Tab-separated table of C-alpha atoms in Angstrom:
chain	number	residue	atom	x	y	z
A	1	MET	CA	-51.364	-31.891	22.585
A	2	GLY	CA	-53.562	-32.886	19.682
A	3	THR	CA	-55.813	-30.679	17.558
A	4	LYS	CA	-57.700	-27.619	18.744
A	5	ASP	CA	-61.015	-29.542	18.614
A	6	TYR	CA	-59.483	-32.383	20.633
A	7	ARG	CA	-58.353	-29.960	23.341
A	8	LYS	CA	-61.818	-28.412	23.445
A	9	GLU	CA	-63.324	-31.850	23.951
A	10	LEU	CA	-60.906	-32.526	26.834
A	11	ASP	CA	-61.950	-29.188	28.302
A	12	ARG	CA	-65.628	-30.131	28.068
A	13	GLN	CA	-65.132	-33.617	29.508
A	14	PHE	CA	-63.023	-32.477	32.473
A	15	LYS	CA	-65.659	-29.917	33.477
A	16	ASN	CA	-68.404	-32.554	33.304
A	17	GLU	CA	-68.877	-34.043	36.790
A	18	LYS	CA	-70.315	-37.236	35.296
A	19	SER	CA	-67.383	-37.825	32.964
A	20	ASN	CA	-64.783	-40.524	33.676
A	21	PHE	CA	-62.075	-37.943	33.017
A	22	LYS	CA	-61.139	-37.276	36.668
A	23	ILE	CA	-57.355	-36.700	36.688
A	24	ALA	CA	-55.342	-34.291	34.501
A	25	LEU	CA	-51.593	-33.664	34.474
A	26	VAL	CA	-51.102	-29.996	33.564
A	27	VAL	CA	-48.099	-27.755	32.922
A	28	ASP	CA	-49.478	-24.302	32.217
A	29	MET	CA	-52.642	-24.032	30.115
A	30	TRP	CA	-55.023	-25.371	32.794
A	31	LEU	CA	-52.900	-24.429	35.758
A	32	THR	CA	-53.959	-20.883	36.594
A	33	GLY	CA	-57.161	-19.902	34.820
A	34	PHE	CA	-59.123	-23.097	34.233
A	35	ASP	CA	-62.283	-22.786	36.351
A	36	ILE	CA	-63.831	-26.081	37.532
A	37	PRO	CA	-65.864	-25.625	40.735
A	38	ALA	CA	-65.989	-29.397	41.369
A	39	LEU	CA	-62.181	-29.726	41.405
A	40	ASP	CA	-61.241	-30.632	44.985
A	41	THR	CA	-57.609	-31.825	44.946
A	42	MET	CA	-54.414	-30.459	43.408
A	43	TYR	CA	-50.921	-31.976	43.546
A	44	ILE	CA	-48.103	-29.469	43.044
A	45	ASP	CA	-44.666	-30.713	41.970
A	46	LYS	CA	-43.301	-27.665	40.094
A	47	PRO	CA	-42.129	-24.242	41.316
A	48	VAL	CA	-44.905	-21.656	41.134
A	49	GLN	CA	-44.589	-18.119	42.506
A	50	ARG	CA	-46.411	-14.850	43.126
A	51	HIS	CA	-49.653	-14.264	41.211
A	52	ASN	CA	-49.454	-17.613	39.440
A	53	LEU	CA	-49.203	-19.435	42.769
A	54	ILE	CA	-52.311	-17.755	44.157
A	55	GLN	CA	-54.225	-18.403	40.936
A	56	THR	CA	-53.028	-22.007	40.904
A	57	ILE	CA	-54.215	-22.952	44.375
A	58	SER	CA	-57.429	-21.030	43.700
A	59	ARG	CA	-58.405	-23.795	41.249
A	60	VAL	CA	-59.601	-25.892	44.220
A	61	ASN	CA	-61.385	-23.214	46.281
A	62	ARG	CA	-64.460	-22.792	44.084
A	63	LYS	CA	-67.796	-23.300	45.839
A	64	ILE	CA	-70.238	-25.960	44.676
A	65	GLU	CA	-72.927	-28.073	46.295
A	66	ASN	CA	-71.664	-31.075	48.310
A	67	LYS	CA	-68.083	-29.742	48.284
A	68	GLU	CA	-66.806	-28.780	51.736
A	69	LYS	CA	-63.169	-27.886	50.997
A	70	GLY	CA	-60.288	-28.145	48.571
A	71	LEU	CA	-56.977	-29.907	49.159
A	72	VAL	CA	-53.542	-28.838	47.922
A	73	VAL	CA	-50.883	-31.557	48.188
A	74	ASP	CA	-47.449	-29.929	48.229
A	75	TYR	CA	-44.575	-32.103	46.972
A	76	ILE	CA	-41.843	-29.464	46.740
A	77	GLY	CA	-42.431	-27.005	49.591
A	78	ILE	CA	-44.388	-23.956	48.457
A	79	LYS	CA	-45.162	-22.586	51.925
A	80	LYS	CA	-42.416	-19.944	51.788
A	81	GLN	CA	-43.505	-18.787	48.338
A	82	MET	CA	-47.129	-18.830	49.470
A	83	ASN	CA	-46.352	-16.526	52.400
A	84	LYS	CA	-44.505	-14.158	50.064
A	85	ALA	CA	-47.405	-14.119	47.604
A	86	LEU	CA	-49.970	-13.441	50.338
A	87	ALA	CA	-47.801	-10.689	51.838
A	88	GLN	CA	-47.535	-9.125	48.421
A	89	TYR	CA	-51.287	-9.034	47.992
A	90	ASN	CA	-51.871	-7.740	51.529
A	91	LYS	CA	-49.818	-4.644	50.759
A	92	ALA	CA	-50.979	-4.401	47.155
A	93	ASP	CA	-52.152	-0.815	47.440
A	94	SER	CA	-48.892	0.552	48.813
A	95	ASN	CA	-46.818	-1.267	46.208
A	96	ASN	CA	-49.139	-0.282	43.354
A	97	PHE	CA	-49.964	-3.869	42.371
A	98	GLU	CA	-52.963	-4.054	40.046
A	99	ASP	CA	-55.683	-6.562	40.599
A	100	ILE	CA	-56.704	-9.015	37.922
A	101	GLU	CA	-59.539	-6.919	36.498
A	102	GLN	CA	-57.312	-3.858	36.103
A	103	SER	CA	-54.592	-6.004	34.526
A	104	ILE	CA	-57.016	-7.387	31.968
A	105	VAL	CA	-57.811	-3.805	30.899
A	106	VAL	CA	-54.098	-2.954	30.696
A	107	VAL	CA	-53.360	-6.034	28.571
A	108	LYS	CA	-56.157	-5.290	26.135
A	109	ASP	CA	-55.188	-1.619	25.907
A	110	HIS	CA	-51.583	-2.526	25.165
A	111	LEU	CA	-52.606	-5.098	22.580
A	112	ASP	CA	-54.474	-2.295	20.844
A	113	LEU	CA	-51.480	0.077	21.026
A	114	LEU	CA	-49.117	-2.603	19.708
A	115	GLY	CA	-51.595	-3.433	16.965
A	116	ARG	CA	-51.399	0.164	15.795
A	117	ILE	CA	-47.606	-0.002	15.658
A	118	PHE	CA	-47.813	-3.179	13.574
A	119	HIS	CA	-50.695	-2.103	11.330
A	120	LYS	CA	-48.305	-1.801	8.359
A	121	PHE	CA	-46.538	-5.060	9.162
A	122	ASN	CA	-47.859	-8.353	7.784
A	123	SER	CA	-47.786	-10.733	10.738
A	124	THR	CA	-50.258	-13.213	9.210
A	125	PRO	CA	-47.570	-15.834	8.349
A	126	TYR	CA	-46.719	-16.130	12.054
A	127	PHE	CA	-50.272	-17.208	12.890
A	128	SER	CA	-51.132	-19.310	9.848
A	129	GLY	CA	-47.925	-20.020	7.941
A	130	SER	CA	-45.472	-22.897	7.862
A	131	PRO	CA	-42.820	-23.209	10.609
A	132	LEU	CA	-40.268	-21.556	8.306
A	133	GLU	CA	-42.650	-18.682	7.559
A	134	GLN	CA	-43.298	-18.259	11.271
A	135	LEU	CA	-39.561	-17.978	11.971
A	136	GLU	CA	-39.052	-15.518	9.142
A	137	THR	CA	-41.969	-13.409	10.391
A	138	LEU	CA	-40.513	-13.248	13.911
A	139	ASN	CA	-37.152	-12.091	12.577
A	140	MET	CA	-38.759	-9.578	10.197
A	141	ALA	CA	-40.879	-8.243	13.075
A	142	ALA	CA	-37.752	-7.796	15.217
A	143	GLU	CA	-36.165	-5.943	12.305
A	144	PHE	CA	-39.308	-3.831	11.879
A	145	VAL	CA	-39.320	-2.515	15.462
A	146	GLN	CA	-35.632	-1.600	15.187
A	147	LEU	CA	-36.159	0.787	12.260
A	148	THR	CA	-35.624	3.771	14.562
A	149	GLN	CA	-34.515	4.013	18.180
A	150	GLU	CA	-37.757	5.830	19.037
A	151	LEU	CA	-39.863	2.981	17.628
A	152	GLU	CA	-37.713	0.363	19.340
A	153	LYS	CA	-37.990	2.093	22.729
A	154	ARG	CA	-41.752	2.466	22.379
A	155	PHE	CA	-42.194	-1.187	21.430
A	156	MET	CA	-39.986	-2.427	24.276
A	157	SER	CA	-41.766	-0.188	26.767
A	158	LEU	CA	-45.231	-1.330	25.678
A	159	THR	CA	-44.316	-5.012	25.703
A	160	LYS	CA	-42.666	-4.674	29.114
A	161	ARG	CA	-45.900	-3.227	30.490
A	162	LEU	CA	-47.928	-5.843	28.605
A	163	LYS	CA	-45.910	-8.647	30.160
A	164	ALA	CA	-46.147	-7.172	33.674
A	165	ALA	CA	-49.944	-6.985	33.415
A	166	TYR	CA	-50.245	-10.376	31.725
A	167	ASP	CA	-48.216	-11.969	34.524
A	168	ILE	CA	-51.072	-11.082	36.847
A	169	CYS	CA	-54.013	-12.181	34.737
A	170	SER	CA	-52.570	-14.761	32.331
A	171	GLY	CA	-54.884	-17.519	33.485
A	172	ASN	CA	-58.058	-15.505	33.195
A	173	GLU	CA	-60.712	-16.671	30.773
A	174	ALA	CA	-61.098	-13.126	29.425
A	175	PHE	CA	-58.368	-14.053	26.954
A	176	GLY	CA	-59.174	-16.438	24.156
A	177	PRO	CA	-56.687	-18.269	21.909
A	178	ASP	CA	-56.440	-15.301	19.527
A	179	HIS	CA	-55.521	-12.951	22.365
A	180	ARG	CA	-52.891	-15.344	23.698
A	181	ASP	CA	-51.400	-15.940	20.269
A	182	ARG	CA	-51.058	-12.202	19.733
A	183	ILE	CA	-49.537	-11.688	23.189
A	184	HIS	CA	-47.048	-14.484	22.609
A	185	PHE	CA	-46.143	-13.007	19.233
A	186	TYR	CA	-45.297	-9.599	20.713
A	187	LEU	CA	-43.405	-11.113	23.636
A	188	ALA	CA	-41.477	-13.408	21.283
A	189	VAL	CA	-40.408	-10.398	19.201
A	190	ARG	CA	-39.461	-8.622	22.429
A	191	SER	CA	-37.285	-11.592	23.425
A	192	ILE	CA	-35.355	-11.434	20.154
A	193	VAL	CA	-34.788	-7.665	20.365
A	194	PHE	CA	-33.851	-7.986	24.043
A	195	LYS	CA	-31.298	-10.632	23.113
A	196	LEU	CA	-29.808	-8.374	20.453
A	197	THR	CA	-29.516	-5.360	22.745
A	198	LYS	CA	-28.951	-6.837	26.208
A	199	GLY	CA	-27.365	-10.173	25.433
A	200	ASP	CA	-29.946	-12.311	27.218
A	201	VAL	CA	-33.527	-13.463	26.796
A	202	PRO	CA	-36.035	-12.254	29.419
A	203	ASP	CA	-38.281	-14.673	31.260
A	204	ILE	CA	-40.503	-16.434	28.734
A	205	ALA	CA	-41.793	-19.127	31.052
A	206	GLN	CA	-45.415	-18.192	30.393
A	207	MET	CA	-45.142	-18.937	26.703
A	208	ASN	CA	-46.024	-22.417	25.589
A	209	ALA	CA	-43.276	-24.819	24.561
A	210	LYS	CA	-43.906	-24.244	20.860
A	211	VAL	CA	-43.307	-20.488	21.120
A	212	ARG	CA	-40.232	-20.949	23.326
A	213	GLU	CA	-38.755	-23.311	20.766
A	214	MET	CA	-39.660	-20.880	17.986
A	215	ILE	CA	-37.755	-18.073	19.741
A	216	LYS	CA	-34.744	-20.321	20.111
A	217	GLN	CA	-34.821	-21.233	16.412
A	218	ALA	CA	-35.377	-17.612	15.364
A	219	LEU	CA	-32.289	-16.567	17.291
A	220	GLN	CA	-30.218	-19.391	15.843
A	221	SER	CA	-31.395	-18.632	12.313
A	222	ASP	CA	-29.837	-15.170	12.519
A	223	GLY	CA	-26.644	-16.271	14.200
A	224	VAL	CA	-27.537	-14.495	17.430
A	225	GLU	CA	-27.363	-17.516	19.681
A	226	GLU	CA	-23.869	-18.486	18.575
A	227	ILE	CA	-22.481	-15.071	19.470
A	228	PHE	CA	-23.931	-15.071	22.935
A	229	LYS	CA	-22.527	-18.488	23.749
A	230	MET	CA	-19.122	-16.817	23.845
A	231	GLY	CA	-17.653	-16.736	27.318
A	232	LYS	CA	-20.189	-19.155	28.783
A	233	GLU	CA	-19.110	-22.268	30.584
A	234	ASN	CA	-18.906	-25.544	28.696
A	235	GLN	CA	-18.729	-23.743	25.357
A	236	ASN	CA	-15.940	-24.200	22.840
A	237	GLU	CA	-13.622	-21.217	22.548
A	238	VAL	CA	-14.621	-18.959	19.662
A	239	ASN	CA	-12.105	-16.698	17.946
A	240	ILE	CA	-14.169	-13.585	17.323
A	241	PHE	CA	-11.383	-12.195	15.113
A	242	ASP	CA	-11.621	-15.147	12.746
A	243	ASP	CA	-12.526	-13.940	9.239
A	244	ASP	CA	-14.901	-16.869	8.726
A	245	TYR	CA	-16.736	-15.994	11.925
A	246	LEU	CA	-17.208	-12.377	10.866
A	247	ALA	CA	-18.338	-13.584	7.431
A	248	LYS	CA	-21.237	-15.444	9.073
A	249	ILE	CA	-22.489	-12.203	10.567
A	250	GLU	CA	-22.038	-10.258	7.344
A	251	LYS	CA	-24.351	-12.694	5.526
A	252	ILE	CA	-27.325	-11.653	7.646
A	253	LYS	CA	-29.820	-9.894	5.386
A	254	LEU	CA	-31.632	-7.870	8.063
A	255	PRO	CA	-29.584	-4.643	8.340
A	256	ASN	CA	-30.610	-3.447	11.814
A	257	THR	CA	-30.300	-6.937	13.252
A	258	LYS	CA	-26.840	-7.251	11.697
A	259	ILE	CA	-25.752	-3.892	13.126
A	260	LYS	CA	-26.902	-4.907	16.618
A	261	LEU	CA	-24.985	-8.179	16.315
A	262	LEU	CA	-21.845	-6.391	15.169
A	263	GLN	CA	-22.191	-3.977	18.090
A	264	GLN	CA	-22.346	-6.876	20.522
A	265	LEU	CA	-19.432	-8.590	18.808
A	266	LEU	CA	-17.301	-5.442	18.925
A	267	ALA	CA	-18.313	-4.621	22.522
A	268	LYS	CA	-17.155	-8.044	23.687
A	269	ALA	CA	-13.901	-7.755	21.736
A	270	ILE	CA	-13.205	-4.338	23.287
A	271	ASP	CA	-14.046	-5.549	26.792
A	272	ASP	CA	-11.606	-8.434	26.359
A	273	PHE	CA	-8.946	-6.069	25.014
A	274	LYS	CA	-9.346	-3.765	28.036
A	275	LYS	CA	-8.263	-6.651	30.230
A	276	VAL	CA	-4.888	-6.534	28.479
A	277	ASN	CA	-4.518	-2.862	27.567
A	278	LYS	CA	-6.747	-0.539	29.571
A	279	ILE	CA	-5.824	2.810	28.017
A	280	LYS	CA	-6.178	1.625	24.415
A	281	GLY	CA	-9.333	-0.272	25.301
A	282	ILE	CA	-10.909	2.922	26.631
A	283	ASP	CA	-9.970	4.691	23.411
A	284	PHE	CA	-11.721	2.015	21.325
A	285	SER	CA	-14.745	2.193	23.650
A	286	LYS	CA	-15.050	5.926	22.946
A	287	GLN	CA	-14.901	5.318	19.207
A	288	MET	CA	-17.545	2.628	19.428
A	289	ASN	CA	-19.828	4.779	21.614
A	290	ALA	CA	-19.611	7.516	18.987
A	291	LEU	CA	-20.738	5.040	16.310
A	292	VAL	CA	-23.581	3.744	18.486
A	293	THR	CA	-24.766	7.277	19.205
A	294	LYS	CA	-24.710	8.055	15.487
A	295	TYR	CA	-26.714	4.889	14.751
A	296	ASN	CA	-29.244	5.624	17.505
A	297	GLU	CA	-29.860	9.087	16.073
A	298	ARG	CA	-31.031	7.667	12.737
A	299	ASN	CA	-34.426	8.936	11.627
A	300	GLU	CA	-37.252	7.667	9.446
A	301	ALA	CA	-35.715	9.254	6.348
A	302	ASP	CA	-32.659	7.038	6.825
A	303	ILE	CA	-34.852	3.936	6.747
A	304	LEU	CA	-35.522	4.448	3.076
A	305	ARG	CA	-31.832	4.842	2.214
A	306	SER	CA	-30.115	1.475	2.436
A	307	GLU	CA	-26.673	3.067	2.073
A	308	VAL	CA	-27.094	4.759	5.482
A	309	LEU	CA	-27.306	1.416	7.295
A	310	GLU	CA	-24.597	0.001	5.044
A	311	ASP	CA	-22.322	2.869	6.111
A	312	PHE	CA	-23.002	2.120	9.764
A	313	THR	CA	-22.168	-1.524	9.161
A	314	ASP	CA	-18.945	-0.665	7.324
A	315	GLU	CA	-17.838	1.714	10.089
A	316	ILE	CA	-18.361	-0.927	12.761
A	317	ILE	CA	-16.455	-3.504	10.710
A	318	ASP	CA	-13.643	-0.999	10.093
A	319	LEU	CA	-13.342	-0.376	13.834
A	320	TYR	CA	-13.422	-4.141	14.382
A	321	HIS	CA	-10.465	-4.594	11.999
A	322	ALA	CA	-8.621	-1.644	13.598
A	323	LEU	CA	-8.984	-3.358	16.976
A	324	LYS	CA	-7.732	-6.614	15.492
A	325	LYS	CA	-4.692	-4.823	14.074
A	326	GLU	CA	-4.011	-3.048	17.374
A	327	LYS	CA	-4.350	-6.321	19.259
A	328	GLU	CA	-1.507	-7.799	17.206
A	329	SER	CA	0.654	-4.645	16.932
A	330	PHE	CA	3.058	-5.592	19.729
A	331	ASN	CA	4.482	-8.380	17.555
A	332	GLU	CA	5.893	-5.878	15.068
A	333	MET	CA	7.497	-3.855	17.860
A	334	GLY	CA	9.394	-6.757	19.396
A	335	ILE	CA	7.648	-6.512	22.767
A	336	ASP	CA	4.935	-8.551	24.465
A	337	PHE	CA	1.316	-7.439	24.908
A	338	GLU	CA	1.762	-6.227	28.501
A	339	GLU	CA	4.842	-4.208	27.560
A	340	LYS	CA	2.766	-2.724	24.726
A	341	ALA	CA	0.163	-1.606	27.281
A	342	PHE	CA	2.818	0.292	29.264
A	343	TYR	CA	4.216	1.675	26.000
A	344	ASP	CA	0.776	3.050	25.134
A	345	ILE	CA	0.541	4.815	28.510
A	346	LEU	CA	3.956	6.452	28.069
A	347	LYS	CA	3.132	7.374	24.473
A	348	ALA	CA	-0.266	8.831	25.406
A	349	LEU	CA	1.258	11.035	28.113
A	350	ALA	CA	3.931	12.260	25.689
A	351	ARG	CA	1.150	13.287	23.283
A	352	LYS	CA	-0.929	14.847	26.055
A	353	TYR	CA	1.903	17.087	27.217
A	354	ASP	CA	3.285	17.613	23.727
A	355	PHE	CA	6.843	16.459	24.232
A	356	ASN	CA	9.029	14.263	22.036
A	357	TYR	CA	10.645	11.090	23.255
A	358	PRO	CA	12.676	8.788	20.985
A	359	GLU	CA	10.715	5.725	19.846
A	360	GLU	CA	13.487	3.228	20.603
A	361	LYS	CA	13.946	4.659	24.091
A	362	LEU	CA	10.162	4.502	24.641
A	363	ILE	CA	10.056	0.819	23.695
A	364	GLN	CA	13.005	0.038	25.969
A	365	LEU	CA	11.457	2.053	28.817
A	366	SER	CA	8.200	0.105	28.517
A	367	ARG	CA	10.184	-3.133	28.942
A	368	GLU	CA	11.856	-1.777	32.069
A	369	VAL	CA	8.580	-0.530	33.496
A	370	LYS	CA	7.147	-4.022	33.143
A	371	THR	CA	10.194	-5.485	34.916
A	372	VAL	CA	9.709	-3.106	37.865
A	373	VAL	CA	5.969	-3.843	38.042
A	374	ASP	CA	6.508	-7.607	37.833
A	375	ASP	CA	8.994	-7.423	40.709
A	376	LYS	CA	6.385	-5.909	43.021
A	377	ALA	CA	3.337	-7.697	41.615
A	378	LYS	CA	4.785	-11.125	42.435
A	379	TYR	CA	3.117	-10.805	45.835
A	380	THR	CA	-0.510	-11.974	45.818
A	381	ASP	CA	-1.789	-8.979	47.796
A	382	TRP	CA	0.567	-6.388	46.311
A	383	ASP	CA	-2.229	-4.025	45.259
A	384	ARG	CA	-3.618	-3.907	48.826
A	385	ARG	CA	-0.317	-3.341	50.628
A	386	ASP	CA	0.673	0.294	51.051
A	387	ASP	CA	4.335	-0.599	51.656
A	388	ILE	CA	4.656	-2.445	48.330
A	389	LYS	CA	2.730	0.255	46.465
A	390	ALA	CA	5.077	2.879	47.937
A	391	GLU	CA	8.105	0.833	46.833
A	392	LEU	CA	6.629	0.477	43.351
A	393	LYS	CA	6.063	4.228	43.106
A	394	ALA	CA	9.596	4.988	44.301
A	395	ASP	CA	11.156	2.499	41.865
A	396	LEU	CA	9.116	3.924	38.974
A	397	ILE	CA	10.071	7.507	39.835
A	398	ILE	CA	13.764	6.526	39.876
A	399	LEU	CA	13.422	4.600	36.599
A	400	LEU	CA	11.643	7.468	34.842
A	401	ALA	CA	14.144	10.023	36.135
A	402	GLU	CA	17.073	7.932	34.919
A	403	ASN	CA	15.487	7.850	31.474
A	404	ASP	CA	14.581	11.569	31.407
A	405	TYR	CA	10.890	10.779	31.196
A	406	PRO	CA	8.814	12.843	31.347
A	407	PRO	CA	8.929	16.590	31.996
A	408	VAL	CA	5.477	16.329	33.648
A	409	ASP	CA	4.010	15.505	37.059
A	410	ARG	CA	5.227	11.971	37.740
A	411	ASP	CA	2.261	11.227	40.014
A	412	GLU	CA	0.067	11.041	36.914
A	413	VAL	CA	2.496	8.667	35.227
A	414	TYR	CA	2.600	6.492	38.308
A	415	LYS	CA	-1.210	6.518	38.582
A	416	GLU	CA	-1.660	5.386	34.955
A	417	ILE	CA	0.992	2.677	35.228
A	418	PHE	CA	-0.352	1.409	38.553
A	419	GLU	CA	-3.932	1.205	37.202
A	420	GLN	CA	-2.741	-0.687	34.122
A	421	ALA	CA	-0.668	-3.090	36.238
A	422	GLU	CA	-3.624	-3.661	38.568
A	423	ASN	CA	-5.971	-4.162	35.601
A	424	PHE	CA	-3.694	-6.625	33.867
A	425	LYS	CA	-2.962	-8.710	36.961
A	426	LYS	CA	-6.712	-8.832	37.730
A	427	TYR	CA	-7.506	-10.381	34.366
A	428	GLN	CA	-4.216	-12.177	33.696
A	429	LYS	CA	-5.775	-15.638	33.755
A	430	ILE	CA	-8.489	-14.462	31.354
A	431	GLY	CA	-6.375	-12.394	29.028
């Protein structure tokens, strides 16, 4: 808290044995790397693990004249974590754990490598600008590292290694405020990109509260956070097919960020659709994977042509609308959504084996298939009972034969129908 000069003065006073400043409540900044030989007692009331735990308790083991020992007062029970941390260090060589000195070298090397990646990017507003400028810089930096898949992978790999090394030596005094600010900047950008691609934010516990809050605001400012609240407990239901909701995403000005958001939006919509209609859901997944592959193969020449990214965006939105239309198509056919799933199986097999079957008969057959499946699926454990599965297969074979469907191996038809029935019943409460 307070100004930089004020914090320096607190630092100086606490290290002065003659000062009246004898007790400090710390959260992170003085917890692991603040060296005061005279410090003799530490009270721990927060979870600390691994390297940080060893560094933390090491604050009271420094040697100094007239000091016989240090005391750690444990309020929450760290013994188990302490044993794990010590065991980890005892077998450090076999597990390839780096010591603090090696980690310091790795961190500095990776800061240099990341600096070269960002040499054309103006990150100054993050370090000296207003809060709004800092947020904008974070989002622009996330956009910058997504220009090509190669650049994105290199950045994520370097920052992953940076974080792993920094976890070991974060409290060391080899890093001044400038180093830490730069590290936090790169890790904050990593968090945003990670959220866009993986749907979650990696551990950012080491960052100070200001940076953590900045990441949260940066995500919210681009509409990322709202998307990833979908499906979480205690969140209001969001209709991802609502035109207004899609309009929010389309307003995002950062093209690569917008494409990643649309990918996540579409992926969730397809996953939900698969719970109702497996075979059609798989088809949409293939189409989306083709678009993602095409996007990932973009090169540096594409960066300079805005229409390339606009085309990607339009294709994703077109597929999104096609899914929306397919999701509602059963209404026009006079059947329900589960009957439509069985219809799609029967239709797909007719196409696969190139035979014609009257549309009206196909719709009616899908209704009857659902009736047969529902009769057997009324038992809770129907999909684990061989006797019921055998009855279902026999009833389906009879039904298909009576309707002259199809002139192909009926085992395949049964397999597809059974998998769809099993899929639907599994997710019935969700879908």
